[in-house]
mmCIF file of C-alpha atoms in Angstrom:
data_model
loop_
_atom_site.group_PDB
_atom_site.id
_atom_site.type_symbol
_atom_site.label_atom_id
_atom_site.label_comp_id
_atom_site.label_asym_id
_atom_site.label_seq_id
_atom_site.Cartn_x
_atom_site.Cartn_y
_atom_site.Cartn_z
ATOM 1 C CA MET A 11 -15.603 14.076 6.502
ATOM 2 C CA SER A 12 -13.028 11.361 6.551
ATOM 3 C CA LYS A 13 -14.159 7.845 5.473
ATOM 4 C CA THR A 14 -12.384 4.498 5.639
ATOM 5 C CA LEU A 15 -12.387 2.142 2.516
ATOM 6 C CA THR A 16 -12.281 -1.567 3.010
ATOM 7 C CA ARG A 17 -12.303 -4.505 0.721
ATOM 8 C CA ALA A 18 -16.063 -4.231 0.263
ATOM 9 C CA ASP A 19 -15.565 -0.678 -1.430
ATOM 10 C CA LEU A 20 -12.849 -2.057 -3.633
ATOM 11 C CA ALA A 21 -15.014 -4.975 -4.572
ATOM 12 C CA GLU A 22 -17.788 -2.578 -5.364
ATOM 13 C CA ALA A 23 -15.533 -0.384 -7.703
ATOM 14 C CA VAL A 24 -14.640 -3.568 -9.339
ATOM 15 C CA TYR A 25 -18.126 -4.695 -9.752
ATOM 16 C CA ARG A 26 -19.182 -1.290 -11.317
ATOM 17 C CA ASN A 27 -16.075 -0.941 -13.620
ATOM 18 C CA ILE A 28 -15.768 -4.440 -15.003
ATOM 19 C CA GLY A 29 -19.243 -6.067 -15.155
ATOM 20 C CA LEU A 30 -18.332 -9.293 -13.349
ATOM 21 C CA SER A 31 -20.773 -10.665 -10.476
ATOM 22 C CA ARG A 32 -20.441 -9.331 -7.009
ATOM 23 C CA ASN A 33 -19.118 -12.457 -5.814
ATOM 24 C CA GLU A 34 -16.507 -12.557 -8.389
ATOM 25 C CA SER A 35 -15.416 -9.082 -7.882
ATOM 26 C CA ALA A 36 -14.939 -9.659 -4.197
ATOM 27 C CA GLU A 37 -12.846 -12.821 -4.850
ATOM 28 C CA LEU A 38 -10.678 -10.973 -7.349
ATOM 29 C CA VAL A 39 -9.905 -8.296 -4.957
ATOM 30 C CA GLU A 40 -8.919 -11.078 -2.470
ATOM 31 C CA THR A 41 -6.752 -12.882 -4.974
ATOM 32 C CA PHE A 42 -4.919 -9.551 -5.933
ATOM 33 C CA LEU A 43 -4.039 -8.895 -2.284
ATOM 34 C CA GLU A 44 -2.951 -12.755 -1.834
ATOM 35 C CA GLU A 45 -0.812 -12.500 -4.863
ATOM 36 C CA MET A 46 1.092 -9.580 -3.448
ATOM 37 C CA CYS A 47 1.395 -11.249 -0.026
ATOM 38 C CA VAL A 48 2.928 -14.561 -1.627
ATOM 39 C CA CYS A 49 5.438 -12.421 -3.214
ATOM 40 C CA LEU A 50 6.397 -10.282 -0.403
ATOM 41 C CA GLU A 51 6.467 -13.194 2.018
ATOM 42 C CA LYS A 52 9.323 -14.510 -0.367
ATOM 43 C CA GLY A 53 11.190 -11.304 0.172
ATOM 44 C CA GLU A 54 10.410 -10.028 -3.379
ATOM 45 C CA GLU A 55 9.587 -6.482 -4.108
ATOM 46 C CA VAL A 56 6.266 -5.502 -5.847
ATOM 47 C CA LYS A 57 6.489 -2.672 -8.133
ATOM 48 C CA LEU A 58 3.264 -0.953 -9.272
ATOM 49 C CA SER A 59 3.921 1.704 -11.717
ATOM 50 C CA SER A 60 2.194 4.992 -11.112
ATOM 51 C CA PHE A 61 1.277 3.795 -7.638
ATOM 52 C CA GLY A 62 4.302 2.735 -5.562
ATOM 53 C CA THR A 63 6.789 -0.050 -4.566
ATOM 54 C CA PHE A 64 6.202 -2.520 -1.673
ATOM 55 C CA SER A 65 9.537 -3.898 -0.125
ATOM 56 C CA VAL A 66 10.309 -6.113 2.654
ATOM 57 C CA GLN A 67 13.169 -4.847 5.018
ATOM 58 C CA SER A 68 14.965 -6.969 7.387
ATOM 59 C CA LYS A 69 15.615 -5.355 10.850
ATOM 60 C CA ARG A 70 18.357 -6.253 13.193
ATOM 61 C CA GLU A 71 18.135 -7.151 16.876
ATOM 62 C CA ARG A 72 18.170 -3.699 18.975
ATOM 63 C CA ILE A 73 17.415 -2.679 22.457
ATOM 64 C CA GLY A 74 14.128 -0.909 22.871
ATOM 65 C CA ARG A 75 12.186 0.624 25.693
ATOM 66 C CA ASN A 76 8.744 0.138 26.892
ATOM 67 C CA PRO A 77 7.460 3.712 26.466
ATOM 68 C CA LYS A 78 4.979 3.280 29.450
ATOM 69 C CA THR A 79 7.158 1.669 31.893
ATOM 70 C CA GLY A 80 10.646 2.708 30.665
ATOM 71 C CA VAL A 81 11.848 -0.971 30.940
ATOM 72 C CA GLU A 82 14.519 -1.891 28.387
ATOM 73 C CA ALA A 83 13.803 -4.894 26.281
ATOM 74 C CA THR A 84 15.487 -6.500 23.535
ATOM 75 C CA ILE A 85 13.555 -6.286 20.149
ATOM 76 C CA THR A 86 14.241 -9.338 18.197
ATOM 77 C CA PRO A 87 15.193 -9.258 14.491
ATOM 78 C CA ARG A 88 12.200 -8.923 12.143
ATOM 79 C CA ARG A 89 11.122 -8.402 8.696
ATOM 80 C CA VAL A 90 8.733 -5.265 8.125
ATOM 81 C CA LEU A 91 6.794 -4.290 4.973
ATOM 82 C CA SER A 92 7.520 -0.820 3.524
ATOM 83 C CA PHE A 93 5.611 0.937 0.987
ATOM 84 C CA ARG A 94 7.453 3.821 -1.060
ATOM 85 C CA PRO A 95 4.671 6.017 -2.931
ATOM 86 C CA SER A 96 5.390 6.863 -6.596
ATOM 87 C CA HIS A 97 5.599 10.390 -7.599
ATOM 88 C CA ILE A 98 2.410 10.145 -9.466
ATOM 89 C CA LEU A 99 0.640 9.157 -6.112
ATOM 90 C CA LYS A 100 2.284 11.684 -4.061
ATOM 91 C CA ASP A 101 1.353 14.353 -6.392
ATOM 92 C CA ARG A 102 -2.346 13.230 -6.317
ATOM 93 C CA VAL A 103 -2.511 13.195 -2.446
ATOM 94 C CA ASP A 104 -0.795 16.668 -2.232
ATOM 95 C CA GLY A 105 -2.864 18.181 -4.742
ATOM 96 C CA GLU A 106 -4.703 21.598 -4.170
ATOM 97 C CA SER A 107 -7.775 21.176 -1.761
ATOM 98 C CA MET B 21 7.073 -8.462 -9.343
ATOM 99 C CA THR B 22 6.048 -5.723 -11.538
ATOM 100 C CA ARG B 23 2.405 -4.537 -12.380
ATOM 101 C CA SER B 24 2.499 -6.593 -15.652
ATOM 102 C CA GLU B 25 3.817 -9.540 -13.850
ATOM 103 C CA LEU B 26 0.974 -9.387 -11.377
ATOM 104 C CA ILE B 27 -1.471 -9.112 -14.172
ATOM 105 C CA ALA B 28 -0.024 -12.118 -15.813
ATOM 106 C CA ARG B 29 -0.192 -14.171 -12.530
ATOM 107 C CA LEU B 30 -3.755 -13.149 -11.931
ATOM 108 C CA ALA B 31 -4.640 -14.053 -15.460
ATOM 109 C CA ALA B 32 -3.209 -17.457 -15.024
ATOM 110 C CA LYS B 33 -5.188 -17.991 -12.102
ATOM 111 C CA ASN B 34 -8.236 -16.869 -13.841
ATOM 112 C CA PRO B 35 -8.206 -18.400 -17.413
ATOM 113 C CA ALA B 36 -12.034 -17.593 -17.816
ATOM 114 C CA LEU B 37 -11.560 -13.807 -17.739
ATOM 115 C CA TYR B 38 -10.237 -11.628 -20.481
ATOM 116 C CA HIS B 39 -6.805 -10.202 -20.081
ATOM 117 C CA ARG B 40 -8.171 -6.781 -20.519
ATOM 118 C CA ASP B 41 -10.436 -7.361 -17.420
ATOM 119 C CA ILE B 42 -7.533 -8.287 -15.356
ATOM 120 C CA GLU B 43 -5.735 -5.155 -16.524
ATOM 121 C CA ARG B 44 -8.882 -3.041 -15.501
ATOM 122 C CA LEU B 45 -9.158 -5.122 -12.071
ATOM 123 C CA VAL B 46 -5.521 -3.913 -11.087
ATOM 124 C CA GLY B 47 -6.165 -0.493 -12.464
ATOM 125 C CA THR B 48 -9.383 -0.119 -10.676
ATOM 126 C CA ILE B 49 -8.386 -1.317 -7.322
ATOM 127 C CA LEU B 50 -5.114 1.024 -7.529
ATOM 128 C CA ASP B 51 -7.091 4.019 -8.603
ATOM 129 C CA GLU B 52 -9.660 3.610 -5.932
ATOM 130 C CA ILE B 53 -6.951 3.452 -3.340
ATOM 131 C CA GLY B 54 -5.167 6.505 -4.902
ATOM 132 C CA GLY B 55 -8.686 8.462 -5.162
ATOM 133 C CA ALA B 56 -9.626 7.720 -1.379
ATOM 134 C CA LEU B 57 -6.082 9.126 -0.372
ATOM 135 C CA GLU B 58 -6.714 12.030 -2.516
ATOM 136 C CA ARG B 59 -9.801 13.002 -0.718
ATOM 137 C CA GLY B 60 -7.844 12.449 2.590
ATOM 138 C CA ASP B 61 -9.840 9.139 3.376
ATOM 139 C CA ARG B 62 -8.204 6.097 4.733
ATOM 140 C CA VAL B 63 -7.994 2.582 3.185
ATOM 141 C CA GLU B 64 -7.884 -0.303 5.667
ATOM 142 C CA LEU B 65 -7.194 -3.899 4.188
ATOM 143 C CA ARG B 66 -7.173 -6.317 7.193
ATOM 144 C CA GLY B 67 -4.420 -8.687 6.896
ATOM 145 C CA PHE B 68 -2.379 -6.600 4.569
ATOM 146 C CA GLY B 69 -2.298 -3.043 5.975
ATOM 147 C CA ALA B 70 -3.596 0.363 5.988
ATOM 148 C CA PHE B 71 -2.926 3.453 3.658
ATOM 149 C CA SER B 72 -3.556 6.930 5.252
ATOM 150 C CA VAL B 73 -2.483 10.501 4.563
ATOM 151 C CA ARG B 74 -0.082 12.160 6.841
ATOM 152 C CA HIS B 75 0.463 15.895 7.082
ATOM 153 C CA ARG B 76 3.902 17.228 7.133
ATOM 154 C CA LYS B 77 4.303 20.772 8.524
ATOM 155 C CA ALA B 78 6.122 23.703 6.901
ATOM 156 C CA ARG B 79 9.598 23.788 7.695
ATOM 157 C CA THR B 80 12.774 25.547 6.659
ATOM 158 C CA GLY B 81 14.904 23.262 4.608
ATOM 159 C CA ARG B 82 18.448 23.598 2.999
ATOM 160 C CA ASN B 83 19.828 23.093 -0.272
ATOM 161 C CA PRO B 84 22.296 20.549 0.572
ATOM 162 C CA ARG B 85 24.707 21.461 -2.260
ATOM 163 C CA THR B 86 24.757 25.265 -1.573
ATOM 164 C CA GLY B 87 23.674 25.409 2.138
ATOM 165 C CA ALA B 88 21.062 28.150 1.225
ATOM 166 C CA SER B 89 17.972 28.124 3.351
ATOM 167 C CA VAL B 90 14.560 27.152 1.685
ATOM 168 C CA GLU B 91 11.016 27.325 2.911
ATOM 169 C CA VAL B 92 9.265 24.076 2.345
ATOM 170 C CA ALA B 93 5.658 24.483 2.359
ATOM 171 C CA GLU B 94 3.278 22.058 4.380
ATOM 172 C CA LYS B 95 2.399 19.146 2.466
ATOM 173 C CA LYS B 96 0.344 15.760 2.642
ATOM 174 C CA VAL B 97 2.034 12.381 1.947
ATOM 175 C CA PRO B 98 0.627 8.999 1.506
ATOM 176 C CA PHE B 99 1.440 6.638 4.425
ATOM 177 C CA PHE B 100 1.175 2.724 4.681
ATOM 178 C CA LYS B 101 1.239 0.589 7.865
ATOM 179 C CA MET B 102 1.706 -2.973 7.535
ATOM 180 C CA GLY B 103 -1.274 -5.050 9.025
ATOM 181 C CA LYS B 104 -1.048 -7.633 11.838
ATOM 182 C CA GLY B 105 -1.703 -10.676 9.340
ATOM 183 C CA MET B 106 1.149 -9.331 7.139
ATOM 184 C CA ARG B 107 3.500 -8.907 10.046
ATOM 185 C CA GLU B 108 2.859 -12.616 11.175
ATOM 186 C CA ARG B 109 3.286 -13.954 7.703
ATOM 187 C CA LEU B 110 6.644 -12.157 7.394
ATOM 188 C CA ASN B 111 8.007 -13.330 10.717
ATOM 189 C CA ARG B 112 7.215 -16.991 10.803
#
């Protein structure tokens, strides 16, 4: 059975492991994500050892196509967030099961 | 920013907490995400993005140096898709 974890599950794990209040735990999960966002917004990389690296890539303008209608459209230049998992995380996910 | 820089920034914002607890906070969050992916679960963090597991089929690969064929077994890889909030923040 596949499940989806959310912020609430992360906050619960922090609450169980660190002995802070539930409220504080939830706020810390939020601050953690916000710190990462602030850093990435500046275009800076976030390297988390044994987890992976988040980086911002700049995409040039290109011609795309609406897959439903086939109409060509210009895709404006934009920035996207990419995640490169570390070997440790890859091995964990690809473990025997 | 590295893991230790992230810990330092979080510590600066939460002067009442022990440094050790901030380290455990970061460890717990990342380990919880890793554990979910290990079980094949998804992790959805609104405004940031979602982690999921993608399956790669078995394929015949080639050793780029020698050109010899090698069988590559099917595998599971971690995958991240940026969220809407993040996309908007990066493109303002």
